[in-house]
XYZ file of C-alpha atoms in Angstrom:
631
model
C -0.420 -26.748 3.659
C -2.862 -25.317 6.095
C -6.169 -24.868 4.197
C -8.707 -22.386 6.044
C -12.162 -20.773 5.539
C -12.220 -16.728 5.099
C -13.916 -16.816 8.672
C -11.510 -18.979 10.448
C -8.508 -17.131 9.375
C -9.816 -14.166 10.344
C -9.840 -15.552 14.017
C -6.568 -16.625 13.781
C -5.277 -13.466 15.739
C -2.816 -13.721 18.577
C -1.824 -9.999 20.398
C -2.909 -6.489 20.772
C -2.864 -5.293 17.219
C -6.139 -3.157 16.046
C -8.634 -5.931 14.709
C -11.163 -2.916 13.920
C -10.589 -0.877 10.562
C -12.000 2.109 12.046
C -8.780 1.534 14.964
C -6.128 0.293 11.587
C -7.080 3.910 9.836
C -6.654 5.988 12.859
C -3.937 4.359 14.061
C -1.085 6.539 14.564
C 2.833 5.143 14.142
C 5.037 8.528 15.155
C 3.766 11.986 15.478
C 6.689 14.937 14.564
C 5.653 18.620 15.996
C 7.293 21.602 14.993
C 6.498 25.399 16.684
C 8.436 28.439 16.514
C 10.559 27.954 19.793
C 10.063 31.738 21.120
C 6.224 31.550 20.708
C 3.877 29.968 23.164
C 1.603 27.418 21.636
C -1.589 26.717 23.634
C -2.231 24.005 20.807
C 1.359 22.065 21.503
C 0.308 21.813 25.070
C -3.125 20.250 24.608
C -1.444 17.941 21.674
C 0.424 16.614 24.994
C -1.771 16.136 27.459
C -4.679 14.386 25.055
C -0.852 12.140 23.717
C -0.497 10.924 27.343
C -4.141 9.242 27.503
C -5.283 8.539 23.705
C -1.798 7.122 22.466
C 0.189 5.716 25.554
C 2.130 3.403 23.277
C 3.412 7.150 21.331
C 6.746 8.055 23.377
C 8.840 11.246 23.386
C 11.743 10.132 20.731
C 13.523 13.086 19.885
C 13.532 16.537 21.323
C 14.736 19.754 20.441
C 13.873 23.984 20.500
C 10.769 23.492 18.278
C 10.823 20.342 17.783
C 9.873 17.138 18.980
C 9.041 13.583 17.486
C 6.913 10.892 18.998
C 7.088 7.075 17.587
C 6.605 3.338 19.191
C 9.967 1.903 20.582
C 9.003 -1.251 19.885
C 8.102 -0.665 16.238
C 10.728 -1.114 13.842
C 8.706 0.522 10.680
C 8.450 3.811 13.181
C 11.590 4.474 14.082
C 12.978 7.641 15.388
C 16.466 9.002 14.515
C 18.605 12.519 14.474
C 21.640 14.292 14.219
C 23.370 15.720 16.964
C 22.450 19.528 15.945
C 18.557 18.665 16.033
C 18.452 19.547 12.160
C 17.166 16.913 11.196
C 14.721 13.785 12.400
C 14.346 10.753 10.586
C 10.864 8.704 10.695
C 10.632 5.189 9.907
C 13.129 2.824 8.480
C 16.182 4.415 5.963
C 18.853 2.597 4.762
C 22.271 3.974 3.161
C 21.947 3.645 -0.624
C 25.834 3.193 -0.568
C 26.144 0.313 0.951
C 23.225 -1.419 -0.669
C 24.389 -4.884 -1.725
C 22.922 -8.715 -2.013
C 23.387 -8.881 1.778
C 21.172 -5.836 2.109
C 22.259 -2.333 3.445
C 23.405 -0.561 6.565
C 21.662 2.001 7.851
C 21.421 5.049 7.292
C 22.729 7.875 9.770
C 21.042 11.343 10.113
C 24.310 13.548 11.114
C 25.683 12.220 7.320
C 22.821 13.609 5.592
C 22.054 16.941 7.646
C 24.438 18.860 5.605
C 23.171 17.485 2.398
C 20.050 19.408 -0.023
C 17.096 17.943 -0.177
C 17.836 16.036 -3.344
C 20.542 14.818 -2.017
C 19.228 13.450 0.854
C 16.806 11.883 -0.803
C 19.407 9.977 -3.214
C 21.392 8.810 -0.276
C 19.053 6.952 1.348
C 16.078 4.950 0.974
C 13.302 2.776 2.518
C 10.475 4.002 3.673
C 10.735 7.040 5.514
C 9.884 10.935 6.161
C 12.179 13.589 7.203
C 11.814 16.618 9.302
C 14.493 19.233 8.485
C 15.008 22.802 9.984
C 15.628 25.390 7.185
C 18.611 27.872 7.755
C 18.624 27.578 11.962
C 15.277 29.727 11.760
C 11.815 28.940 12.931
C 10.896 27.036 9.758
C 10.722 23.145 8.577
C 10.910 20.715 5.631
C 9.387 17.752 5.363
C 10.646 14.973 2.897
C 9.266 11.903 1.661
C 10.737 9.105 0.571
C 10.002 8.356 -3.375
C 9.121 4.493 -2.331
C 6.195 5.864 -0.766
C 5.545 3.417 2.379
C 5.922 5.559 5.131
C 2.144 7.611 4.972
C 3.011 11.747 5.860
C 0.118 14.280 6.571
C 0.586 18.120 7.430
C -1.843 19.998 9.009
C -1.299 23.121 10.541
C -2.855 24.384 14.367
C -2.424 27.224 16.393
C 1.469 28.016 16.525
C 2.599 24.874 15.077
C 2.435 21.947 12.321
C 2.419 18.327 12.840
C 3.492 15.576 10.391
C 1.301 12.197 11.043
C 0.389 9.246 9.146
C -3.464 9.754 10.062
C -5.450 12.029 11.552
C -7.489 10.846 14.148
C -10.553 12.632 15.518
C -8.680 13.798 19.062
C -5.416 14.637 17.769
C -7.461 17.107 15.312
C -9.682 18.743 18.207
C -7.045 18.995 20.593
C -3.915 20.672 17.809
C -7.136 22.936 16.754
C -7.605 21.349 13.356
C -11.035 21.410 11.433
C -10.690 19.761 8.254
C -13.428 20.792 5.645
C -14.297 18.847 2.735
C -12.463 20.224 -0.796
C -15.803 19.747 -3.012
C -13.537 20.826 -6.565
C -10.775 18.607 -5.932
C -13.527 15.639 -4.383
C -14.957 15.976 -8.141
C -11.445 15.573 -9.750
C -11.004 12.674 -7.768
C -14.261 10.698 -8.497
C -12.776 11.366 -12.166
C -9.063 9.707 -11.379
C -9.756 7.601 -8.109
C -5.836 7.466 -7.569
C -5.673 11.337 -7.025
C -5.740 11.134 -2.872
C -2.492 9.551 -3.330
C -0.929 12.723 -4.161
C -3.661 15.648 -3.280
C -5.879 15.649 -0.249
C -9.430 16.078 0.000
C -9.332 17.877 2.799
C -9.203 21.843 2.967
C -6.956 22.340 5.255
C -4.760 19.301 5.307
C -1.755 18.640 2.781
C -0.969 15.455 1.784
C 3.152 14.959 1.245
C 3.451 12.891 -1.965
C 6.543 10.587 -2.282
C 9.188 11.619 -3.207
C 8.102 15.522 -2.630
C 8.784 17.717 -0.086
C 7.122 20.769 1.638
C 7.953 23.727 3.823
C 6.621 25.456 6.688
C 8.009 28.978 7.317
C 6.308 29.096 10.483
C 2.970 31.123 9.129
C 1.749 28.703 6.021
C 2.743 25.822 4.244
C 4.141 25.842 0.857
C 3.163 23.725 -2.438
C 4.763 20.392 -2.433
C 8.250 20.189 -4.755
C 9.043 17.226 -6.509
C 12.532 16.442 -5.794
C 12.178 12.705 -7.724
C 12.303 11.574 -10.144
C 14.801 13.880 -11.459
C 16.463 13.890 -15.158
C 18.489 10.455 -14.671
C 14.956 9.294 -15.024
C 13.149 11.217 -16.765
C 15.594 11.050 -19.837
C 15.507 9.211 -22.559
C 17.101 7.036 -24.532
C 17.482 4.861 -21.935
C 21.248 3.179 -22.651
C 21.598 0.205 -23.575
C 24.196 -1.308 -20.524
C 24.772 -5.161 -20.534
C 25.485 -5.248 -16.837
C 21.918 -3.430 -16.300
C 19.854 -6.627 -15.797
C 22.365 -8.086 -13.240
C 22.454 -4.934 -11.518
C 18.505 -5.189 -11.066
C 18.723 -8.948 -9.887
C 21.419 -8.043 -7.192
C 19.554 -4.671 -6.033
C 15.700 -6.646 -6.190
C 17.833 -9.251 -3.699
C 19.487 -6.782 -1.508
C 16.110 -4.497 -1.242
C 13.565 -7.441 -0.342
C 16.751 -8.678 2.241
C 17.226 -5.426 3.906
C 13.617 -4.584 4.247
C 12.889 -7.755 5.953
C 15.756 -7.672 8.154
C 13.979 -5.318 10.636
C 11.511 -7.966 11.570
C 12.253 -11.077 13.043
C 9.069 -12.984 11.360
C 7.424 -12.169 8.440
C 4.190 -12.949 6.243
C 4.584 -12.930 2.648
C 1.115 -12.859 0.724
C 1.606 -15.332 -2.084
C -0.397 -15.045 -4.902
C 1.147 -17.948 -7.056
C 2.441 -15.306 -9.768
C 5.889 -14.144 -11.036
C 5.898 -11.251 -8.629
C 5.382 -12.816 -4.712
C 7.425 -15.359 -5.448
C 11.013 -13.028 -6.683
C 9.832 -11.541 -3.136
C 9.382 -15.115 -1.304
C 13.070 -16.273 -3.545
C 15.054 -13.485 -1.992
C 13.448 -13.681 1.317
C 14.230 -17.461 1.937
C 17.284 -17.457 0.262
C 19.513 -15.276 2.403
C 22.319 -16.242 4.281
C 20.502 -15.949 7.694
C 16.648 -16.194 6.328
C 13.882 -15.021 8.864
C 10.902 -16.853 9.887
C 8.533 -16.617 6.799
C 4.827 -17.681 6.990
C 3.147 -17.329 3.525
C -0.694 -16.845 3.002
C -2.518 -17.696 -0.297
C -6.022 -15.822 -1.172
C -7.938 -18.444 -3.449
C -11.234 -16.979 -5.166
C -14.140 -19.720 -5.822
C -14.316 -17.924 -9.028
C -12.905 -18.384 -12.399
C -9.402 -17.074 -12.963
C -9.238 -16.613 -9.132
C -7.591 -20.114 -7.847
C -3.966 -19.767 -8.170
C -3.174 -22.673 -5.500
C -1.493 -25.034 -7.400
C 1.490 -22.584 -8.494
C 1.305 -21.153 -4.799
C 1.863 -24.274 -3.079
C 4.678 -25.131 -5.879
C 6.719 -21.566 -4.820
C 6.029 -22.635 -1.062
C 7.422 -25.639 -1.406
C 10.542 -24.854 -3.268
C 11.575 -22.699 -0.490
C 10.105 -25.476 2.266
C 7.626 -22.888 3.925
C 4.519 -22.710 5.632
C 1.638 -21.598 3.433
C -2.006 -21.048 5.074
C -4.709 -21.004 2.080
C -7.578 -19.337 2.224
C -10.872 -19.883 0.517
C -12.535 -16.579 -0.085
C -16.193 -16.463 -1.245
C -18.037 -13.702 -2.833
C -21.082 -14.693 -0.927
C -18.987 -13.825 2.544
C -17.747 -10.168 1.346
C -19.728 -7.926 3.442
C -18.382 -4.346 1.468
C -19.859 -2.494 5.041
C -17.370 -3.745 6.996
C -15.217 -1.498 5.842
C -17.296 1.842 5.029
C -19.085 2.026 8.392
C -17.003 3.381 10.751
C -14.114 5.930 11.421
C -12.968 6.731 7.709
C -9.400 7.744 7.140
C -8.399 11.465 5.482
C -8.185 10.051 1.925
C -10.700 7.029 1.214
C -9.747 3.331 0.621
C -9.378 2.022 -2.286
C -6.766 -0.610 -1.916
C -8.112 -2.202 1.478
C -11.358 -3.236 -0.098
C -11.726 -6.471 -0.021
C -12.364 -7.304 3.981
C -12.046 -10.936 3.781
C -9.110 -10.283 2.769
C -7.749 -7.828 4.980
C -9.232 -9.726 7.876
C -7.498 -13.339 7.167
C -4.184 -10.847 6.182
C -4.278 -9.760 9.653
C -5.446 -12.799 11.648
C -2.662 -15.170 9.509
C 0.643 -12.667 10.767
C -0.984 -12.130 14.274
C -1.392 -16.085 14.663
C 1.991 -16.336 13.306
C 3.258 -13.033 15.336
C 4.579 -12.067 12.056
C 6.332 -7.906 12.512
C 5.211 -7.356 9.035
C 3.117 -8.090 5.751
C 5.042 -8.695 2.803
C 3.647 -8.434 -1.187
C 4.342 -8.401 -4.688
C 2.087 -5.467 -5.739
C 3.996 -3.320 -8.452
C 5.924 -5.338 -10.021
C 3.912 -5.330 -13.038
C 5.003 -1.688 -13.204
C 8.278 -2.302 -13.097
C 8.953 -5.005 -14.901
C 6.924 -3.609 -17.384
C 4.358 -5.976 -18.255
C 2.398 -3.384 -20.489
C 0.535 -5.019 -23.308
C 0.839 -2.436 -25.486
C 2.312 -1.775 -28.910
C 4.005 1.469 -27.798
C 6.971 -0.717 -26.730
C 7.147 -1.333 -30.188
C 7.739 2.291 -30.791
C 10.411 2.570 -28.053
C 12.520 0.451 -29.868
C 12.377 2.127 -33.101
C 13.684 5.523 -30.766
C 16.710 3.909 -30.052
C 17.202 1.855 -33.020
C 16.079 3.540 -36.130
C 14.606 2.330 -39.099
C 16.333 -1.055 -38.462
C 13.537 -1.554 -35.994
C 11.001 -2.218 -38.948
C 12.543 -5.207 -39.813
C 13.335 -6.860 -36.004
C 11.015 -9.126 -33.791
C 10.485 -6.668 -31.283
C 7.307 -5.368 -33.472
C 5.759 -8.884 -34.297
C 6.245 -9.984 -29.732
C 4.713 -6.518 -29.287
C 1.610 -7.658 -31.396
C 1.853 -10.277 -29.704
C 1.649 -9.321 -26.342
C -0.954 -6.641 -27.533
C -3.250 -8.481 -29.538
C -2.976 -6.642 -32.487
C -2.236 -6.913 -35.971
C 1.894 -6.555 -36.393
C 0.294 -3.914 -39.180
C -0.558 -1.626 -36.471
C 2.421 -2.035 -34.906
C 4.465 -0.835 -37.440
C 1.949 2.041 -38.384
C 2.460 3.762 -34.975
C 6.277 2.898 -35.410
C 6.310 5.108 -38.654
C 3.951 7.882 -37.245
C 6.404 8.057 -34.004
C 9.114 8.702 -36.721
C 7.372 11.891 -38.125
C 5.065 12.842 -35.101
C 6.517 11.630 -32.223
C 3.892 9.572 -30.038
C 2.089 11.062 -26.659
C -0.062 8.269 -24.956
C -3.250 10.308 -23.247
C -3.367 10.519 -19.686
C -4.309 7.517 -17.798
C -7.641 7.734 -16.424
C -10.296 5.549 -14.833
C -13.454 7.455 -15.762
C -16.805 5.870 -14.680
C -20.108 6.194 -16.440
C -21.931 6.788 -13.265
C -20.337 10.691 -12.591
C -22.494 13.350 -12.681
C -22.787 16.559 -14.530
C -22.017 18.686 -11.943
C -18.883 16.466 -11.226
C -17.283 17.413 -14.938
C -18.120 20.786 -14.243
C -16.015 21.381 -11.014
C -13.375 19.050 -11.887
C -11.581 21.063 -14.379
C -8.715 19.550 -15.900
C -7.852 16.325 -15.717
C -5.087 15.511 -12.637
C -1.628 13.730 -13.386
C 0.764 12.622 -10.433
C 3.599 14.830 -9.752
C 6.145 12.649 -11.180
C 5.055 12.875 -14.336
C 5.336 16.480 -14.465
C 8.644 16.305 -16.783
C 7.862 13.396 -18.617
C 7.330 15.203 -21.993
C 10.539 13.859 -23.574
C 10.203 10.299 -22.585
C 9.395 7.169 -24.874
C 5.669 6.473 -25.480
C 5.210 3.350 -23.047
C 8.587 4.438 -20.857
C 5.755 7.233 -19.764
C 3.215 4.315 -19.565
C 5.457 2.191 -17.132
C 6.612 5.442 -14.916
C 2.336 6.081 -15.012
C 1.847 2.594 -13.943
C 4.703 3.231 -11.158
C 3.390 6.027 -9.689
C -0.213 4.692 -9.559
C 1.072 1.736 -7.324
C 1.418 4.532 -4.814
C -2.352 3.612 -3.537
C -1.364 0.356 -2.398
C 0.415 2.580 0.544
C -2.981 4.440 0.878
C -4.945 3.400 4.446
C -5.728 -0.342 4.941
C -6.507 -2.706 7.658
C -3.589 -4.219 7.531
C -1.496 -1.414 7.461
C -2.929 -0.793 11.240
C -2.020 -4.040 12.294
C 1.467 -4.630 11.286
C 3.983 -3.129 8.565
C 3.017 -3.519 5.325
C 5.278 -3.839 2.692
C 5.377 -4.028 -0.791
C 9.475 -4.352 -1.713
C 9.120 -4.297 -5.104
C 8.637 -0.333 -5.022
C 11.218 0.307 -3.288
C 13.657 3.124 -5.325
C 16.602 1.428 -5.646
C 14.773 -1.207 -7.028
C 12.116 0.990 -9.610
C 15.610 2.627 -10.420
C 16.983 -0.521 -11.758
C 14.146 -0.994 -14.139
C 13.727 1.991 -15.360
C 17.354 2.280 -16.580
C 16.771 -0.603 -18.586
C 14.397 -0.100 -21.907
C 10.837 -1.276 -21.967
C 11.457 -3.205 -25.015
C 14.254 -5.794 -22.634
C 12.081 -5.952 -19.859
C 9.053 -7.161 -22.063
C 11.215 -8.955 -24.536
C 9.619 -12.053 -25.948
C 5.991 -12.964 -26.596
C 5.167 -13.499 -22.730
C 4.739 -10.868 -20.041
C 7.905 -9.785 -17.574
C 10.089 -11.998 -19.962
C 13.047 -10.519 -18.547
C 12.391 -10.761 -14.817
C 11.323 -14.720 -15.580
C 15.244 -14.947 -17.281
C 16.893 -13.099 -14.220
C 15.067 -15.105 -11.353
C 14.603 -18.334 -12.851
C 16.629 -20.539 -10.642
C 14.183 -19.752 -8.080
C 10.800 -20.415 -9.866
C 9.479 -23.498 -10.638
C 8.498 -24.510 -13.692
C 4.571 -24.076 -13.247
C 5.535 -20.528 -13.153
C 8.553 -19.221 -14.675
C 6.561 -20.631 -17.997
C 3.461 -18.985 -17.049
C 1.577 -17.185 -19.575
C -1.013 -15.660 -18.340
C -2.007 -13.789 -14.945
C -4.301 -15.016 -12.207
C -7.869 -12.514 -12.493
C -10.317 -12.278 -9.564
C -12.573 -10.094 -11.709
C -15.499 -12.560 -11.736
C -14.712 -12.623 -7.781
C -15.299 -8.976 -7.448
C -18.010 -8.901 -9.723
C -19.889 -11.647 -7.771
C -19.071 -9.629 -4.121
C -20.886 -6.413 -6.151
C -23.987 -9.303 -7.044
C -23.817 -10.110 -3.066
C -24.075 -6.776 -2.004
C -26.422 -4.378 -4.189
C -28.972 -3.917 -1.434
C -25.848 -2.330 0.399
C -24.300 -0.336 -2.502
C -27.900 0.767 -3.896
C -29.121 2.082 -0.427
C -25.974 3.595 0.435
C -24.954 5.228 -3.279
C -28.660 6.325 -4.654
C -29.458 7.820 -1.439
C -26.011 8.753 -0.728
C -24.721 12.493 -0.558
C -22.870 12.360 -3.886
C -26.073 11.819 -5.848
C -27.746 14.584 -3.916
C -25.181 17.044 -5.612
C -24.922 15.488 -8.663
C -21.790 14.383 -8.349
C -22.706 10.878 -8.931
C -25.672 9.875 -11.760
C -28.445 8.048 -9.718
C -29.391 6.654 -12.659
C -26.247 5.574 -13.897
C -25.558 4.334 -10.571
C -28.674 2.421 -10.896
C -27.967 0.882 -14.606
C -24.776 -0.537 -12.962
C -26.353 -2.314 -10.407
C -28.423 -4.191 -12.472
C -28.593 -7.875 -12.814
C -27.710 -7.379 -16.416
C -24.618 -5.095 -16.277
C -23.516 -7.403 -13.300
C -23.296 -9.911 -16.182
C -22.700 -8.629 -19.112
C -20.976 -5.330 -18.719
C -18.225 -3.385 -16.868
C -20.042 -0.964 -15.992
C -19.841 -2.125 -11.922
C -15.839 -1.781 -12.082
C -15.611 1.569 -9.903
C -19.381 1.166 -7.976
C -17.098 0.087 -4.977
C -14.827 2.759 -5.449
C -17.838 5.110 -5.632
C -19.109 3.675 -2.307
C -15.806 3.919 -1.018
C -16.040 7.858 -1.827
C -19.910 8.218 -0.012
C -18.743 6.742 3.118
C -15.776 9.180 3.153
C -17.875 11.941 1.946
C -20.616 11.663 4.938
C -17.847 10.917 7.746
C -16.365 14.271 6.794
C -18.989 16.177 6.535
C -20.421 16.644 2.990
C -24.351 16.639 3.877
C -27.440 16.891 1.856
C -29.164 20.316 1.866
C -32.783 21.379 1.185
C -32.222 24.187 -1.188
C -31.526 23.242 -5.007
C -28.382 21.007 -4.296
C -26.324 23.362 -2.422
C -23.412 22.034 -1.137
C -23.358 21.916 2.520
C -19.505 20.948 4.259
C -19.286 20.640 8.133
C -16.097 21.362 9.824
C -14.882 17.514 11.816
């Protein structure tokens, strides 16, 4: 094992990759245009020329009468593909469901899925991917998103023509003719549910395409987004019981994490030393023809943090290089991130830049293609510590339920009374069960904030989940909230990141199976331990417990309240009153740092200001007036 300082890994950096996160969130993968072909669009030529000199690396891919596509050749994650008609252009990397298999998949081809709908289409392939797709031979488009979410998809619209992009940057918005303004209403629903950018943009005239959504352009506006997944295979419940289910997920977690990683010839896995990274790690070095696979371990000087030991156990299992790195609080410097070129939603996953920076300077030293992770899979293999899973069971079992196991692991896993268990059980049998909303409120927000919010916000996918299960609606919640760990990071600008685990065929899998199987057993992800347990060793396929870097974070907020206090109390939110000052204030003290939660979103909330200012929300003189400046 190679063990390294935060700072020195950071240096390790080898190639031309953006080292800057102001470069990672403008950075721009592929570029599709779309213009009525019989119209003359001042805004598609100046799009052009500023291409040529800002983006050399961006060449002409695919080209046809109102349409063209842009992408790097030499980027796997951005590449370009069509049918022969020019109906429809495929962005990034798609994969025939079909042929999906241990081995991994084939891929997919466009002039098979031009004829199909859009749900179709979207059920026939997968990966990480948009579409462009001309509707009826006219002058309009569709754009498509694929439900795992890792391919990023704006649409803005200029003069004569809309552009799909994964970022905006500030010349490709002056020269297309685009002047975003700030959305104060939906900037107050989002300091309410952080997680909202991932679906709904801040931005007044820019639309953000949520996975698994699509949304048309007739050629004079674009439409509301649709959501095309998940559809009633899903959504429906009871889930059946099928005996083959859990070696169908096994198989399809194998083939997914193979077939993803088969467009890169090296990889770096980030290895926590948990359940999750090493499944991904198991089927990466297990495959017939493995690639070159350079793991990277994050170890916090902080209780709960140091996961090393199981780490270096999965590493060597598999025989792999593993480069540790010792991150301390006192080196996280939260401005490294919030000065600068913001992106159009702001980060919230990328937060951490010791992190991000020894990410990126491990795969460059390495040349590693692409970042691999295990973020979601406590989604989808369910490890919800709640009771509700209790109440599942007693759905699809009856009153038998009251006298199984299920209720006492439940309490278990909950840390509850099995009394309470079986209380909700018999309520769900009367009244069935609605868990509320899932929401991160803060005790910081302001007044004014609650009163242009409205109601509260839910992801798109849960727009049909009415008839589900109690905590089968929990785990598709938790699913669709992984959704920000595809929202704008440093790493993402230096090299493909990937998080396998969300892939669809793969979140499929799981959620055919009930919650009460996945979390069977007093422990978390009990099933997912059973199914990959030839690969784990015994340090963690026993595990109990999860590795917690919350005294970590905590700490970082300790290091840097001269930072957070200047920028939030004299920050633009509290001008409006979007933020409390004083709340704000309470949170930073030495006190609540200690003894109290009440810190949990202040970096979130400074993520927020340093959006807010770089687009244009500024303070104004009379009575707290909100003053927006076109960027």
């Amino acid at each position: 094992m190679m063990i390294l300082s935060s700072t020195t890994a950071s240096s390790m950096s080898a190639g031309s990759h953006p080292l800057s996160p102001s470069d990672a969130y403008s950075a721009l993968g592929y570029l599709g245009l779309c213009w009525d072909p019989v119209a003359e669009s001042a805004s598609l030529r100046r799009i052009l020329a500023a291409l040529a000199v800002e983006a050399p690396r961006l060449k002409l891919q695919l080209s046809h009468p109102g349409l063209m596509v842009f992408g790097e050749a030499d980027a796997p994650r951005w590449s370009v593909d069509g049918d022969r008609e020019g109906t429809l252009a495929l962005i990034g990397t798609a994969f025939d469901t079909a042929s999906l298999g241990e081995a991994g998949a084939a891929g997919a081809q466009p002039d098979g899925l031009a004829g199909m709908t859009d749900l179709g289409l979207l059920r026939a392939a997968w990966g990480g991917f948009v579409a462009i797709r001309r509707r009826g031979g006219g002058s309009g488009w569709t754009f498509l998103r694929e439900p795992g979410g890792t391919a990023p998809a704006l649409i803005a619209e200029g003069a004569g023509l809309v552009l799909l992009a994964p970022s905006l940057p500030r010349w490709l918005r002056e020269a297309a003719g685009i002047a975003p303004r700030i959305d104060v209403p939906m900037l107050a629903r989002a300091l309410f549910n952080p997680l909202l950018p991932t679906w709904r943009s801040l931005l007044q005239g820019v639309h953000q395409l949520p996975a698994g959504c699509a949304i048309d352009w007739d050629g004079h506006g674009i439409g509301a987004a649709r959501t095309l997944w998940p559809g009633h295979e899903v959504l429906s419940d009871p889930v059946p019981e099928d005996p083959t289910a859990p070696a169908h997920l096994r198989s399809t977690v194998i083939g997914c994490v193979r077939a993803l990683a088969a467009r890169h010839q090296r990889v770096t896995l980030e290895l926590s030393g948990g359940l999750d990274s090493a499944i991904v790690l198991g089927a990466l070095a297990s495959a017939p023809e493995p690639i070159d696979i350079s793991c990277v371990n994050f170890a916090v000087a902080h209780a709960g943090g140091d996961e090393r030991s199981e780490a270096r156990a999965v590493a060597d299992r598999w025989g792999v290089r593993m480069i540790e790195v010792a991150a301390d609080a006192r080196e996280l410097r939260f401005e490294d991130l919030l000065l600068g070129e913001q992106p159009v939603e702001p980060v919230l996953f990328g937060l951490d830049p010791i992190l991000e920076r020894a990410s990126v300077g491990v795969a460059q030293a390495f040349d590693s293609h692409a970042i691999f992770t295990g973020q979601g899979g406590d989604a989808i293999f369910c490890n919800l510590p709640t009771p509700l899973v209790a109440v599942d069971y007693a759905r699809a079992m009856g009153w038998r339920a009251f006298g199984s196991r299920v209720a006492y692991h439940a309490a278990q896993r909950a840390h509850c009374s099995i009394w309470r268990v079986q209380a909700l059980m018999l309520v769900d049998r009367f009244a069935p069960l609605r868990p509320p909303p899932q929401s991160l409120p803060g005790m910081q927000l302001g007044a004014r904030a609650a009163a242009l919010a409205g109601p509260l916000s839910r992801h798109p996918w849960l727009a049909g989940d009415a008839g589900m299960a109690p905590a089968r609606r929990m785990q598709l919640g938790a699913i669709a909230n992984c959704q920000h760990f595809h929202s704008p990071t440093w790493r993402s600008g230096a090299a493909a990141l990937v998080h396998p685990l969300l892939a669809r065929p793969i979140v499929e899998a799981c959620l055919a199976i009930p919650t009460y199987r996945l979390a069977q057993g007093s422990g978390n992800r009990a099933l997912a331990r059973q199914l990959f347990a030839d690969w784990l060793p015994e340090c963690v396929r026993t595990r109990r417990d999860k590795g917690d870097a919350t005294n970590y974070y905590r700490r970082a907020v300790a290091e840097n309240v001269p930072f957070l206090r200047e920028l939030l109390l004299d920050g633009v939110l509290v001008a409006h009153g979007l933020l409390d000052g004083a709340g704000i204030d309470t949170a930073l003290s030495d006190a609540s740092l200690i003894w109290s939660y009440e810190s949990r979103l202040i970096v979130a909330y400074a993520s927020f200001e340093a959006w807010a200012r770089y687009w244009g929300l500024e303070r104004s003189g009379d009575s707290g007036a909100f003053r927006v400046r076109s960027i």
